[in-house]
Short mmCIF file of N, CA, C and O in Angstrom, two decimals:
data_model
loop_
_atom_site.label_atom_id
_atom_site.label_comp_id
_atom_site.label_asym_id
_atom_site.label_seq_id
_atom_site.Cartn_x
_atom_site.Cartn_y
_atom_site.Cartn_z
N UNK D 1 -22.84 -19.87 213.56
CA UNK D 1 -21.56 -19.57 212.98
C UNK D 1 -21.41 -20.36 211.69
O UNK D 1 -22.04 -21.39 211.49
N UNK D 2 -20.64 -19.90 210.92
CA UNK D 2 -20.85 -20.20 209.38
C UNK D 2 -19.21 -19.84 208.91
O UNK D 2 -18.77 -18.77 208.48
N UNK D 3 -18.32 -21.42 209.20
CA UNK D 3 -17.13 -21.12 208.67
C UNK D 3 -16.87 -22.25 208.03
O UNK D 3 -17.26 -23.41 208.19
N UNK D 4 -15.74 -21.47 206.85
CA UNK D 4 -14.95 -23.25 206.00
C UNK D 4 -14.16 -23.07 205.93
O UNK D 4 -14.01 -21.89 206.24
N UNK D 5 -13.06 -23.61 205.61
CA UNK D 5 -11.52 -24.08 205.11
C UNK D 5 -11.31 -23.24 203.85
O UNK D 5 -11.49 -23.81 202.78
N UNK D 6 -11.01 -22.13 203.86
CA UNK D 6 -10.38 -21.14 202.61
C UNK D 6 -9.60 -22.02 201.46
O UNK D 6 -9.76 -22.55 200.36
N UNK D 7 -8.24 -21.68 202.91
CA UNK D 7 -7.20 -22.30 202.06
C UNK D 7 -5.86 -22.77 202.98
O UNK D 7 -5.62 -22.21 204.05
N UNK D 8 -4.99 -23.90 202.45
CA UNK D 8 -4.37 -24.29 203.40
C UNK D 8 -2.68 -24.33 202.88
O UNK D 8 -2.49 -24.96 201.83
N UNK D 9 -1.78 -23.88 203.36
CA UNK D 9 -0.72 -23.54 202.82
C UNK D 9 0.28 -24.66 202.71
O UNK D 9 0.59 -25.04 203.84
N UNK D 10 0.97 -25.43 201.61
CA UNK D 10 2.11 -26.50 201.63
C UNK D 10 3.67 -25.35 201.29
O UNK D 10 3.70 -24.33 200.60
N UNK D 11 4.27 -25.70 201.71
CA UNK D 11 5.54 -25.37 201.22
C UNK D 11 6.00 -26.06 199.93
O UNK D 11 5.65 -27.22 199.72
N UNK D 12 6.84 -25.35 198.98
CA UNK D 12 7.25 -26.05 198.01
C UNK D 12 8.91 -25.94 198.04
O UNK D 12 9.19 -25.53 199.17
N UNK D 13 9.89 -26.11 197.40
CA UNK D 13 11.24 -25.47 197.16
C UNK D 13 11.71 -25.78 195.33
O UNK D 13 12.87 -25.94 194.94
N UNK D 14 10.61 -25.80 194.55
CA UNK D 14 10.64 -25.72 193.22
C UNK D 14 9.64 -25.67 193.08
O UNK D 14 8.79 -26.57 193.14
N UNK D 15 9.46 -23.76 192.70
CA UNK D 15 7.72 -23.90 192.05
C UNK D 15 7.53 -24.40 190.74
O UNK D 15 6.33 -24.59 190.60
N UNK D 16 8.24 -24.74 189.60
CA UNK D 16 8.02 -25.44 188.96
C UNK D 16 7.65 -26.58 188.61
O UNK D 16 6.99 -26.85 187.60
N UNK D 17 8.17 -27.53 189.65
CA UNK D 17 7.94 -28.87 190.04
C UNK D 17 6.41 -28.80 190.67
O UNK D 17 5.39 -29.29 190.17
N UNK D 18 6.51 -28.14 191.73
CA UNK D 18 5.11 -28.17 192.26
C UNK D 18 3.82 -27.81 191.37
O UNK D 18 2.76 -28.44 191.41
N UNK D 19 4.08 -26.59 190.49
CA UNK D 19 3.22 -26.12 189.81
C UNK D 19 2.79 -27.43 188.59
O UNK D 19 1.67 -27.51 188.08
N UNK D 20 3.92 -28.36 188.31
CA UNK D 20 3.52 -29.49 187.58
C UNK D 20 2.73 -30.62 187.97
O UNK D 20 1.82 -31.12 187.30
N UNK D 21 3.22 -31.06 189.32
CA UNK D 21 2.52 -32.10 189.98
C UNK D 21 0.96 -31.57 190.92
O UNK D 21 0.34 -32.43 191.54
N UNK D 22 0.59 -30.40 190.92
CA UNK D 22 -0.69 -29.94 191.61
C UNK D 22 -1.89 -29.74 189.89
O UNK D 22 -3.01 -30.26 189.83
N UNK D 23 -1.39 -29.07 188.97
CA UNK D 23 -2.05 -28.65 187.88
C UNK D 23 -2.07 -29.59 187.12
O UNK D 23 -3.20 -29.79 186.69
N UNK D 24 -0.57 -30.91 186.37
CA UNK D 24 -0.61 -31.67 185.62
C UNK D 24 -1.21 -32.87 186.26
O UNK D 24 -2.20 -33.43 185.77
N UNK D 25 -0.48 -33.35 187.59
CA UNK D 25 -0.61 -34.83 188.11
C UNK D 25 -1.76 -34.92 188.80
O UNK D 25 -2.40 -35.96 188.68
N UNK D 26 -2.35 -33.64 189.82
CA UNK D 26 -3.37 -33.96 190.02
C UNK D 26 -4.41 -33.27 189.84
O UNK D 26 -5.23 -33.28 190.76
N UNK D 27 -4.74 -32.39 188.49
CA UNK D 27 -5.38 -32.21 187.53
C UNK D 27 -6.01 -30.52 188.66
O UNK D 27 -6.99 -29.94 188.20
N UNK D 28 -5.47 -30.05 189.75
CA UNK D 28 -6.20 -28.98 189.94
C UNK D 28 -5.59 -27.73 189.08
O UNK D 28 -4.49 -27.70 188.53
N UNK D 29 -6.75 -26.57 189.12
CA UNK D 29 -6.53 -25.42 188.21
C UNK D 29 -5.81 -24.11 189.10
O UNK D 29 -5.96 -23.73 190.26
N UNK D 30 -5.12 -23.71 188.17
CA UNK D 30 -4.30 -22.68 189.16
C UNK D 30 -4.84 -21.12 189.03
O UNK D 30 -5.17 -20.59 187.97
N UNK D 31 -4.86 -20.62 190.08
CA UNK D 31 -5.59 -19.30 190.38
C UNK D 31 -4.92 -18.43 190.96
O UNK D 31 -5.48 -17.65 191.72
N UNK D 32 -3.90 -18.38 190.80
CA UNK D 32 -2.86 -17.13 191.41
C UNK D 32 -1.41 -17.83 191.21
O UNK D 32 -1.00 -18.99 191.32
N UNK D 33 -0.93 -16.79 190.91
CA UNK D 33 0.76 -17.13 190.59
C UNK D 33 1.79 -15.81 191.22
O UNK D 33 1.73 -14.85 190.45
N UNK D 34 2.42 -15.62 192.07
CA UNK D 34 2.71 -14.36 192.52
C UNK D 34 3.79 -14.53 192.76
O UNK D 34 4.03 -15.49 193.48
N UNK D 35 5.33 -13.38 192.10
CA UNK D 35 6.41 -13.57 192.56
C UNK D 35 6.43 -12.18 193.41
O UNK D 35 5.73 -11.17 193.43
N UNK D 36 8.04 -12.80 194.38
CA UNK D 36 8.11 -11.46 195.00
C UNK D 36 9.44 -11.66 195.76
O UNK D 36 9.57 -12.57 196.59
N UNK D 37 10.42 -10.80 195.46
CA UNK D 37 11.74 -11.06 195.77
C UNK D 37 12.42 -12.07 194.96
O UNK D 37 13.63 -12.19 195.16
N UNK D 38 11.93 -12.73 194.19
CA UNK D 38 12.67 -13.87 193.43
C UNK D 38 12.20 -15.13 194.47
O UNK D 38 12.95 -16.10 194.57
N UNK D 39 10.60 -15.07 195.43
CA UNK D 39 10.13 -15.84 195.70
C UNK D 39 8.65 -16.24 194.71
O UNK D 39 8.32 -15.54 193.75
N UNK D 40 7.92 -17.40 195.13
CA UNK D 40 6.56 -17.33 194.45
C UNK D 40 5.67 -18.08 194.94
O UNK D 40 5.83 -19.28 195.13
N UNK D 41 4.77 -17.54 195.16
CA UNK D 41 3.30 -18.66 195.65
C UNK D 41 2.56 -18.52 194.68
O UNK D 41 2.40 -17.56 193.92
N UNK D 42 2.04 -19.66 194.74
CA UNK D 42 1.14 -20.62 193.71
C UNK D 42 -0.01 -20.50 194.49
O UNK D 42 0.15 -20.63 195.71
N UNK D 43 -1.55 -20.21 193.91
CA UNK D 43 -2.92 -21.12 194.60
C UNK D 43 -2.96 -21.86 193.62
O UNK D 43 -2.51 -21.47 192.54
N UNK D 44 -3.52 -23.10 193.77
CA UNK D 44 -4.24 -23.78 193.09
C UNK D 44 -5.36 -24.38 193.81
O UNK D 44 -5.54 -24.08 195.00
N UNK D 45 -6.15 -25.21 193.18
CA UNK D 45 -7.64 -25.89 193.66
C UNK D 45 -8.16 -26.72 193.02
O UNK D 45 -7.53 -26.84 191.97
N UNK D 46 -9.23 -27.59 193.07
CA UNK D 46 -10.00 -28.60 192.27
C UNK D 46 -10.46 -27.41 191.91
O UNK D 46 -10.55 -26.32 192.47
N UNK D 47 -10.87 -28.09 190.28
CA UNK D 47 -11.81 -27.65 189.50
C UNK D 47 -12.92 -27.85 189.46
O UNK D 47 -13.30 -28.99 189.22
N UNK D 48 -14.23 -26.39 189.78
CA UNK D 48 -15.52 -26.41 190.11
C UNK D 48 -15.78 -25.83 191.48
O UNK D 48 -16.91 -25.43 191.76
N UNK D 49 -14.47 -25.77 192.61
CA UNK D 49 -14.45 -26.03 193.83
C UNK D 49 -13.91 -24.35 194.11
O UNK D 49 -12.96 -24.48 194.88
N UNK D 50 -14.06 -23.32 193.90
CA UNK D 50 -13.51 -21.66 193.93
C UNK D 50 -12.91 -21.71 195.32
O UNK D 50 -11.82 -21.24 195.64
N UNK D 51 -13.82 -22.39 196.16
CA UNK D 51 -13.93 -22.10 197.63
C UNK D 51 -12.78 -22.75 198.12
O UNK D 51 -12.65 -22.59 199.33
N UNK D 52 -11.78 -23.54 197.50
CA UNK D 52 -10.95 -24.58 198.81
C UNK D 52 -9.74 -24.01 197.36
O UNK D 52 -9.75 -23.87 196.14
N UNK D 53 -8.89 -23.86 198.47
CA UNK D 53 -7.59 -23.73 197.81
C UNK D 53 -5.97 -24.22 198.66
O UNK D 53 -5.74 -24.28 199.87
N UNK D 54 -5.18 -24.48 197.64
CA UNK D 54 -3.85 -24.64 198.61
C UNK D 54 -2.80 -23.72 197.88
O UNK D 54 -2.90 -23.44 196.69
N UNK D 55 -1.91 -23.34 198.59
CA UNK D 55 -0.99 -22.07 198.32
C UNK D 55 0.15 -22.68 198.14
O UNK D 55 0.87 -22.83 199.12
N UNK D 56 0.33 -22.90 197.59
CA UNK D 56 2.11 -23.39 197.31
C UNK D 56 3.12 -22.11 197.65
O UNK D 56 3.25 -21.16 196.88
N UNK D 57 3.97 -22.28 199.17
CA UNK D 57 4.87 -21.34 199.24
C UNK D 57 6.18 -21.41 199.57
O UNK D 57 6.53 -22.45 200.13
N UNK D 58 7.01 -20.56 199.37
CA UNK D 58 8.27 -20.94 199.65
C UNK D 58 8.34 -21.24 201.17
O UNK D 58 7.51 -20.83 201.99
N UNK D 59 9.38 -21.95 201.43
CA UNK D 59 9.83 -22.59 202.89
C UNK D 59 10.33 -21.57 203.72
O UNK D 59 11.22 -20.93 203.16
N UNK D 60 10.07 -21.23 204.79
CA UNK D 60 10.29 -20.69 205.57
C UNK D 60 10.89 -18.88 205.13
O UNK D 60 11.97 -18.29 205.26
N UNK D 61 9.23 -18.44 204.46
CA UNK D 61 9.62 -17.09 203.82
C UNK D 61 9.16 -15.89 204.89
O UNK D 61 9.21 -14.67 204.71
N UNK D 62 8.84 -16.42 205.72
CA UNK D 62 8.53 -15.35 206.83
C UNK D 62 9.60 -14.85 207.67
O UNK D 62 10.42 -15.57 208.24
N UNK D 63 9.57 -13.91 207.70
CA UNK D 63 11.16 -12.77 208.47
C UNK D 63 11.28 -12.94 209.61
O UNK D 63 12.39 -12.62 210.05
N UNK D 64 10.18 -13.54 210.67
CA UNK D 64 10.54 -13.74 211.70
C UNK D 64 11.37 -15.15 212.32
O UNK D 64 11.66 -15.42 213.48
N UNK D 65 11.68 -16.07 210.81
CA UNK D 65 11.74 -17.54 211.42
C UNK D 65 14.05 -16.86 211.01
O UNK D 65 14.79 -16.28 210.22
N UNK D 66 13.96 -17.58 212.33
CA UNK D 66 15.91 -18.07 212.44
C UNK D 66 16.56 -18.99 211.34
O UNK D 66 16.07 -19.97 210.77
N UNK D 67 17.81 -18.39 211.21
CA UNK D 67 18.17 -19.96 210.83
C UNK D 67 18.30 -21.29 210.59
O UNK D 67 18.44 -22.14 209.70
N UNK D 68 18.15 -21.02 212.21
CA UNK D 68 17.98 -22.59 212.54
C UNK D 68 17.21 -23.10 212.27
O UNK D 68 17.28 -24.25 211.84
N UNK D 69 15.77 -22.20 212.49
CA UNK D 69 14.34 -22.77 211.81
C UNK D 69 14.25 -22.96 210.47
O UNK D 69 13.61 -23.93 210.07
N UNK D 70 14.69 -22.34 209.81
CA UNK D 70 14.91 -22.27 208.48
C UNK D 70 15.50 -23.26 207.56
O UNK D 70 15.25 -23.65 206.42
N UNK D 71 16.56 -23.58 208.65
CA UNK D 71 17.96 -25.06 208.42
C UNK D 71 16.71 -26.49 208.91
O UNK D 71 16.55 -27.47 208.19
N UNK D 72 16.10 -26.31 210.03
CA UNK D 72 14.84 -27.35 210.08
C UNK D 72 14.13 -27.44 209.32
O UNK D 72 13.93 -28.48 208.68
N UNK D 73 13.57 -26.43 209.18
CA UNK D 73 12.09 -27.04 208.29
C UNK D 73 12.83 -27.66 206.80
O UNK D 73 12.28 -28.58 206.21
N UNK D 74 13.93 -27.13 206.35
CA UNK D 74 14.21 -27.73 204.99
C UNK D 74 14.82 -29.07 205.73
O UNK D 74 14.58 -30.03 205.01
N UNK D 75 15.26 -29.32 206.50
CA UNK D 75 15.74 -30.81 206.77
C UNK D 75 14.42 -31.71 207.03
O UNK D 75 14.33 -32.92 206.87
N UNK D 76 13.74 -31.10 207.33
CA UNK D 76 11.90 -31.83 207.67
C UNK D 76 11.44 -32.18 206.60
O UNK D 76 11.10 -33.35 206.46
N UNK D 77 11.32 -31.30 205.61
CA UNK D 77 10.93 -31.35 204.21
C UNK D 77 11.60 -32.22 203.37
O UNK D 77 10.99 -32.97 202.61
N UNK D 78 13.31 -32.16 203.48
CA UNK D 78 13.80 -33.16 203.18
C UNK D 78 13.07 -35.02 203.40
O UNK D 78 12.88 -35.96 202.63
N UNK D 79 12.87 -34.80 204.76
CA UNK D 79 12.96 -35.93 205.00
C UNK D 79 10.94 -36.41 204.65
O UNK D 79 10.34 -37.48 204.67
N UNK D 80 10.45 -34.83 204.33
CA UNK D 80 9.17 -35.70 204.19
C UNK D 80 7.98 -35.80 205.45
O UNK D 80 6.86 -36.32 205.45
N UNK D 81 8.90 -34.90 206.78
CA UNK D 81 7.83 -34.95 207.42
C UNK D 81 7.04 -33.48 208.50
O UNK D 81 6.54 -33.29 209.61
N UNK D 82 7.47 -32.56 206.91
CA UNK D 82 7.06 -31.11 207.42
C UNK D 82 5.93 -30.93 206.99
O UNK D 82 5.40 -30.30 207.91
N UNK D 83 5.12 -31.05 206.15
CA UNK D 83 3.78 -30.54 205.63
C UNK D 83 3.00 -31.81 204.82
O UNK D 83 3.58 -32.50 203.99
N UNK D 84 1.76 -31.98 205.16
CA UNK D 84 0.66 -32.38 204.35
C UNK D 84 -1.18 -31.79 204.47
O UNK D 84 -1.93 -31.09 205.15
N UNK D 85 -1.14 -32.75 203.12
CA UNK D 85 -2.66 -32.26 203.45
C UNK D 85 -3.86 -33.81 203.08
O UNK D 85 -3.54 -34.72 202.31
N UNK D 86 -4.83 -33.76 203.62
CA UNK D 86 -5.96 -34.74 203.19
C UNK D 86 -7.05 -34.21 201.87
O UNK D 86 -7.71 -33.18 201.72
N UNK D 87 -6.90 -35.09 201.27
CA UNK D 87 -7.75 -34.53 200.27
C UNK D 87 -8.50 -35.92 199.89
O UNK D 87 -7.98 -36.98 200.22
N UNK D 88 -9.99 -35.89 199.02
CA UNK D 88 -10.60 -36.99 198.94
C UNK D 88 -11.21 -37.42 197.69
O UNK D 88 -11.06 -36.77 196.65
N UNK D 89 -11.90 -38.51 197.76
CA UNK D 89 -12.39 -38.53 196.22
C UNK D 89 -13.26 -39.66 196.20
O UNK D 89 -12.95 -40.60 196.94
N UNK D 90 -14.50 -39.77 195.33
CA UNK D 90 -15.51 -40.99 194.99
C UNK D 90 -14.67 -41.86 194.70
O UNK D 90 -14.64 -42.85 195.43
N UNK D 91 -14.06 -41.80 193.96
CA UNK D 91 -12.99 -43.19 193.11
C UNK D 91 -11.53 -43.24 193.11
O UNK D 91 -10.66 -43.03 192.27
N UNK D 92 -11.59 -43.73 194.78
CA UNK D 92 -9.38 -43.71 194.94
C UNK D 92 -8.99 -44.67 194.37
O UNK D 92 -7.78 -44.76 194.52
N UNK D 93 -9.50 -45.67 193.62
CA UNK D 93 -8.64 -46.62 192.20
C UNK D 93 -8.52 -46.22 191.11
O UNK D 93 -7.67 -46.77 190.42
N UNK D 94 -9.43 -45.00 190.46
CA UNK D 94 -8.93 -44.25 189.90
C UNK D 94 -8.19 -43.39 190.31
O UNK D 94 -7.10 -43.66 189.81
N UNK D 95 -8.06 -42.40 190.99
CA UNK D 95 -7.16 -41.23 191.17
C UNK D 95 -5.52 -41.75 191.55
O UNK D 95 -4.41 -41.23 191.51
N UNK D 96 -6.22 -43.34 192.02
CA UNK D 96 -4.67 -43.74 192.36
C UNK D 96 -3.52 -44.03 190.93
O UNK D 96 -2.34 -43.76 190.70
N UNK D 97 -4.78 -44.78 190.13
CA UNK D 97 -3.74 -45.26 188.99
C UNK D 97 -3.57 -43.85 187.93
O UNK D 97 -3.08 -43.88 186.80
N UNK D 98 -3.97 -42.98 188.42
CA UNK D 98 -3.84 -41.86 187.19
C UNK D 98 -2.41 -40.80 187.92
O UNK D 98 -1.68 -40.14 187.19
N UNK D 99 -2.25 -40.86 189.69
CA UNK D 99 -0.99 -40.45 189.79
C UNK D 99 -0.15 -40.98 189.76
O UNK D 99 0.97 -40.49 189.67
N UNK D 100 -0.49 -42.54 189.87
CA UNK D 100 0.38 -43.43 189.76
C UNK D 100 1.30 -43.51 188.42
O UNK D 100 2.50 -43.79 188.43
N UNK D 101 0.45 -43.18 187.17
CA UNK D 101 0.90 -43.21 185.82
C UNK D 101 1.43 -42.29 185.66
O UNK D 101 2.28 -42.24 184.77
N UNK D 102 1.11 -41.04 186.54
CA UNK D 102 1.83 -39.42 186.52
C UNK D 102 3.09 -39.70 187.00
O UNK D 102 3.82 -38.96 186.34
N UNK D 103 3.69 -40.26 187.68
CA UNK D 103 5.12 -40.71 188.53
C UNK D 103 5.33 -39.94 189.42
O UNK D 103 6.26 -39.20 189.73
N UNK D 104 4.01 -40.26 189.96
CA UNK D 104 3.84 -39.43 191.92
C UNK D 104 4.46 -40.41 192.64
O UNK D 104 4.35 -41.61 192.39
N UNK D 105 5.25 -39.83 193.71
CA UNK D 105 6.31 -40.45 194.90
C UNK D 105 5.32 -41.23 195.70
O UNK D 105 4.97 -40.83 196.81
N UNK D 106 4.81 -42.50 195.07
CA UNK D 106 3.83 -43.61 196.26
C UNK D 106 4.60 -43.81 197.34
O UNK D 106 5.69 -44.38 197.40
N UNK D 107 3.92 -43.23 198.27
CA UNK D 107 3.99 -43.60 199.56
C UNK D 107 3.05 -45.16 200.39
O UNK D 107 3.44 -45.94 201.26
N UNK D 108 1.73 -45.07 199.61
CA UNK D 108 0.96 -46.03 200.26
C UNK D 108 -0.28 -46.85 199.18
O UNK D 108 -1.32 -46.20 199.19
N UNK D 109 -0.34 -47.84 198.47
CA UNK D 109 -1.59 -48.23 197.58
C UNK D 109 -2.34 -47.76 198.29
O UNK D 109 -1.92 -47.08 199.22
N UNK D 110 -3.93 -47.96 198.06
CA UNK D 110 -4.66 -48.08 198.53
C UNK D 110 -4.86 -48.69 199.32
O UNK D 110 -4.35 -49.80 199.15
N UNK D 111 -5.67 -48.53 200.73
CA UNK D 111 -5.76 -49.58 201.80
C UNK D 111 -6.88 -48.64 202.71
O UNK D 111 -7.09 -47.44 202.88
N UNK D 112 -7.64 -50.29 203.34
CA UNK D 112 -8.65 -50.55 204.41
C UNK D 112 -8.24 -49.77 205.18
O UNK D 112 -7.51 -49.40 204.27
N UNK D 113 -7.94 -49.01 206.15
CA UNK D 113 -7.53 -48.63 207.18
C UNK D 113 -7.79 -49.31 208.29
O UNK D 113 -8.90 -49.73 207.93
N UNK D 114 -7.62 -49.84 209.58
CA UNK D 114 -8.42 -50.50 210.86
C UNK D 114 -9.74 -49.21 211.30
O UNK D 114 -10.71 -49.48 212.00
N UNK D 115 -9.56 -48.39 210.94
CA UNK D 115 -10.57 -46.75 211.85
C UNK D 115 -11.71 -47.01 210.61
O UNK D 115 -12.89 -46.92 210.94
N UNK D 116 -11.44 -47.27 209.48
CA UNK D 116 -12.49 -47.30 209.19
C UNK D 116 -12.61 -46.28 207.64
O UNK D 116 -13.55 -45.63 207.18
N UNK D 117 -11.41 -46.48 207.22
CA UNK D 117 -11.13 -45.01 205.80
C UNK D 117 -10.13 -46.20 205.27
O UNK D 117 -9.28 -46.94 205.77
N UNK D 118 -10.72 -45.98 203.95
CA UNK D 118 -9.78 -46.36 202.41
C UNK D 118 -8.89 -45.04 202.10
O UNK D 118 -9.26 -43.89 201.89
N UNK D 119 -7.45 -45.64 202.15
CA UNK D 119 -6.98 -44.07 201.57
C UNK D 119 -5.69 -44.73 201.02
O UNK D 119 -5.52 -45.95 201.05
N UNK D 120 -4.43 -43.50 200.33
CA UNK D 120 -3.44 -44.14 199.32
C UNK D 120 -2.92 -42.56 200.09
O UNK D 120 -3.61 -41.72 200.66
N UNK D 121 -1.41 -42.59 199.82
CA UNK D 121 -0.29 -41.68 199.96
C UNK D 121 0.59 -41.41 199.08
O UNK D 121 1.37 -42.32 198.76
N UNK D 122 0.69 -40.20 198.52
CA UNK D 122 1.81 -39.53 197.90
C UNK D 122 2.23 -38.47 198.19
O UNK D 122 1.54 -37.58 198.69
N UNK D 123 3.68 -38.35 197.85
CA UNK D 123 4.16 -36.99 198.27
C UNK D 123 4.70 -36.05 196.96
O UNK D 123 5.17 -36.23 195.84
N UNK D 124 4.38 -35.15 197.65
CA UNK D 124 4.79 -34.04 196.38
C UNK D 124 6.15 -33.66 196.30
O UNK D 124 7.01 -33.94 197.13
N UNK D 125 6.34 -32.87 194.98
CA UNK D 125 7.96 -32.78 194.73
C UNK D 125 8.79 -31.95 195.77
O UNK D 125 10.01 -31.92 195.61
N UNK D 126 8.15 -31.15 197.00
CA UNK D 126 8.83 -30.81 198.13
C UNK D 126 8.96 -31.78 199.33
O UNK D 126 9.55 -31.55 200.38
N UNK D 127 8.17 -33.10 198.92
CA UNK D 127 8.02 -33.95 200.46
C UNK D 127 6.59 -34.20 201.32
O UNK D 127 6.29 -35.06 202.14
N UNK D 128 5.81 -32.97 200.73
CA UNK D 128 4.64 -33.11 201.24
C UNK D 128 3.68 -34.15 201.06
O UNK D 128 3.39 -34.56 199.94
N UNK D 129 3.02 -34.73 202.45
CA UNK D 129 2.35 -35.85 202.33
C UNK D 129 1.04 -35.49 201.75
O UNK D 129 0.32 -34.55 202.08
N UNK D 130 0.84 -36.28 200.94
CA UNK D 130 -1.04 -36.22 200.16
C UNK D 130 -1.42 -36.97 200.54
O UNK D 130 -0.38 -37.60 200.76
N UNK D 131 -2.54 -37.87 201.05
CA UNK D 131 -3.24 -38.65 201.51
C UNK D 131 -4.71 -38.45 200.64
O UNK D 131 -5.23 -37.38 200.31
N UNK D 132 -5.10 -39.59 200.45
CA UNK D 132 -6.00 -39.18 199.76
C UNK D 132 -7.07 -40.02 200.07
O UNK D 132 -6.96 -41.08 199.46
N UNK D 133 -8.31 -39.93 200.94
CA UNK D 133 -9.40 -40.39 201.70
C UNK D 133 -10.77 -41.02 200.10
O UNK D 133 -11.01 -40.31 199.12
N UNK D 134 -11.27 -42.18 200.28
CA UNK D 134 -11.98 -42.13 199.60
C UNK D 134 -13.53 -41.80 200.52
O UNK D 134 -13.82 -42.09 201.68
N UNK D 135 -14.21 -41.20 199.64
CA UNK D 135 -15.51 -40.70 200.43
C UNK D 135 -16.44 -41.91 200.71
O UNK D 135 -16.47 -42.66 199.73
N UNK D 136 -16.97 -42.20 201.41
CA UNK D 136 -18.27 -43.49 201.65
C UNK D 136 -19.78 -43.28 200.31
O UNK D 136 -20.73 -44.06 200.32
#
């Protein structure tokens, strides 16, 4: 069997914002832009990388979710603890001080972990956690 990670979906609630901090702050290239209803998803991806993508979409745009779900997930998001993703890199003292200089929402410097991973945290302009793993 022969499978990978396409693509993995964050919620946003300003595609503008998001479309700044995925393309400007952390330098990936954008590959789809799609409105629809006066909604919009975004792909974007590292550059070089076709194969891995993340979708920037509106919050709770699917017809089957309630209110209430709807009234949650933006209070989750609010608070920062509805969506993330792991992403990685040779050099997290660089990537740190370059979102850092971008005026990404630090969540975490860099740090040892006890398990055994160097990693740093930011969140994006919807709340979403970035984590960012340095590779061995």
């Amino acid at each position: 069997m022969d499978l990978t990670i396409h693509s993995s979906f964050l919620p946003h609630d300003d595609p503008d914002a998001a479309l700044a901090f995925y393309r400007d702050t952390l330098g990936f290239e954008v590959r789809n832009d799609v409105g629809y209803e006066g909604m919009r998803w975004i792909t974007v991806g590292p550059v070089g990388q076709p194969g891995t993508s993340i979708v920037l979409h509106p919050p709770a745009a699917d017809p089957g979710i309630t209110e209430d779900e709807r009234r949650t997930i933006t209070e989750m998001m609010a608070k920062g603890t509805y969506g993330g993703i792991n992403l990685s890199t040779r050099n997290l003292d660089e990537v740190f001080t370059r979102l850092q200089a971008g005026d990404a929402d630090v969540v975490q410097e860099p740090t040892d972990q006890p398990y055994g991973v160097r990693d740093c945290a930011f969140r994006d302009p919807a709340g979403n956690m970035i984590r960012i793993q340095e590779l061995g």
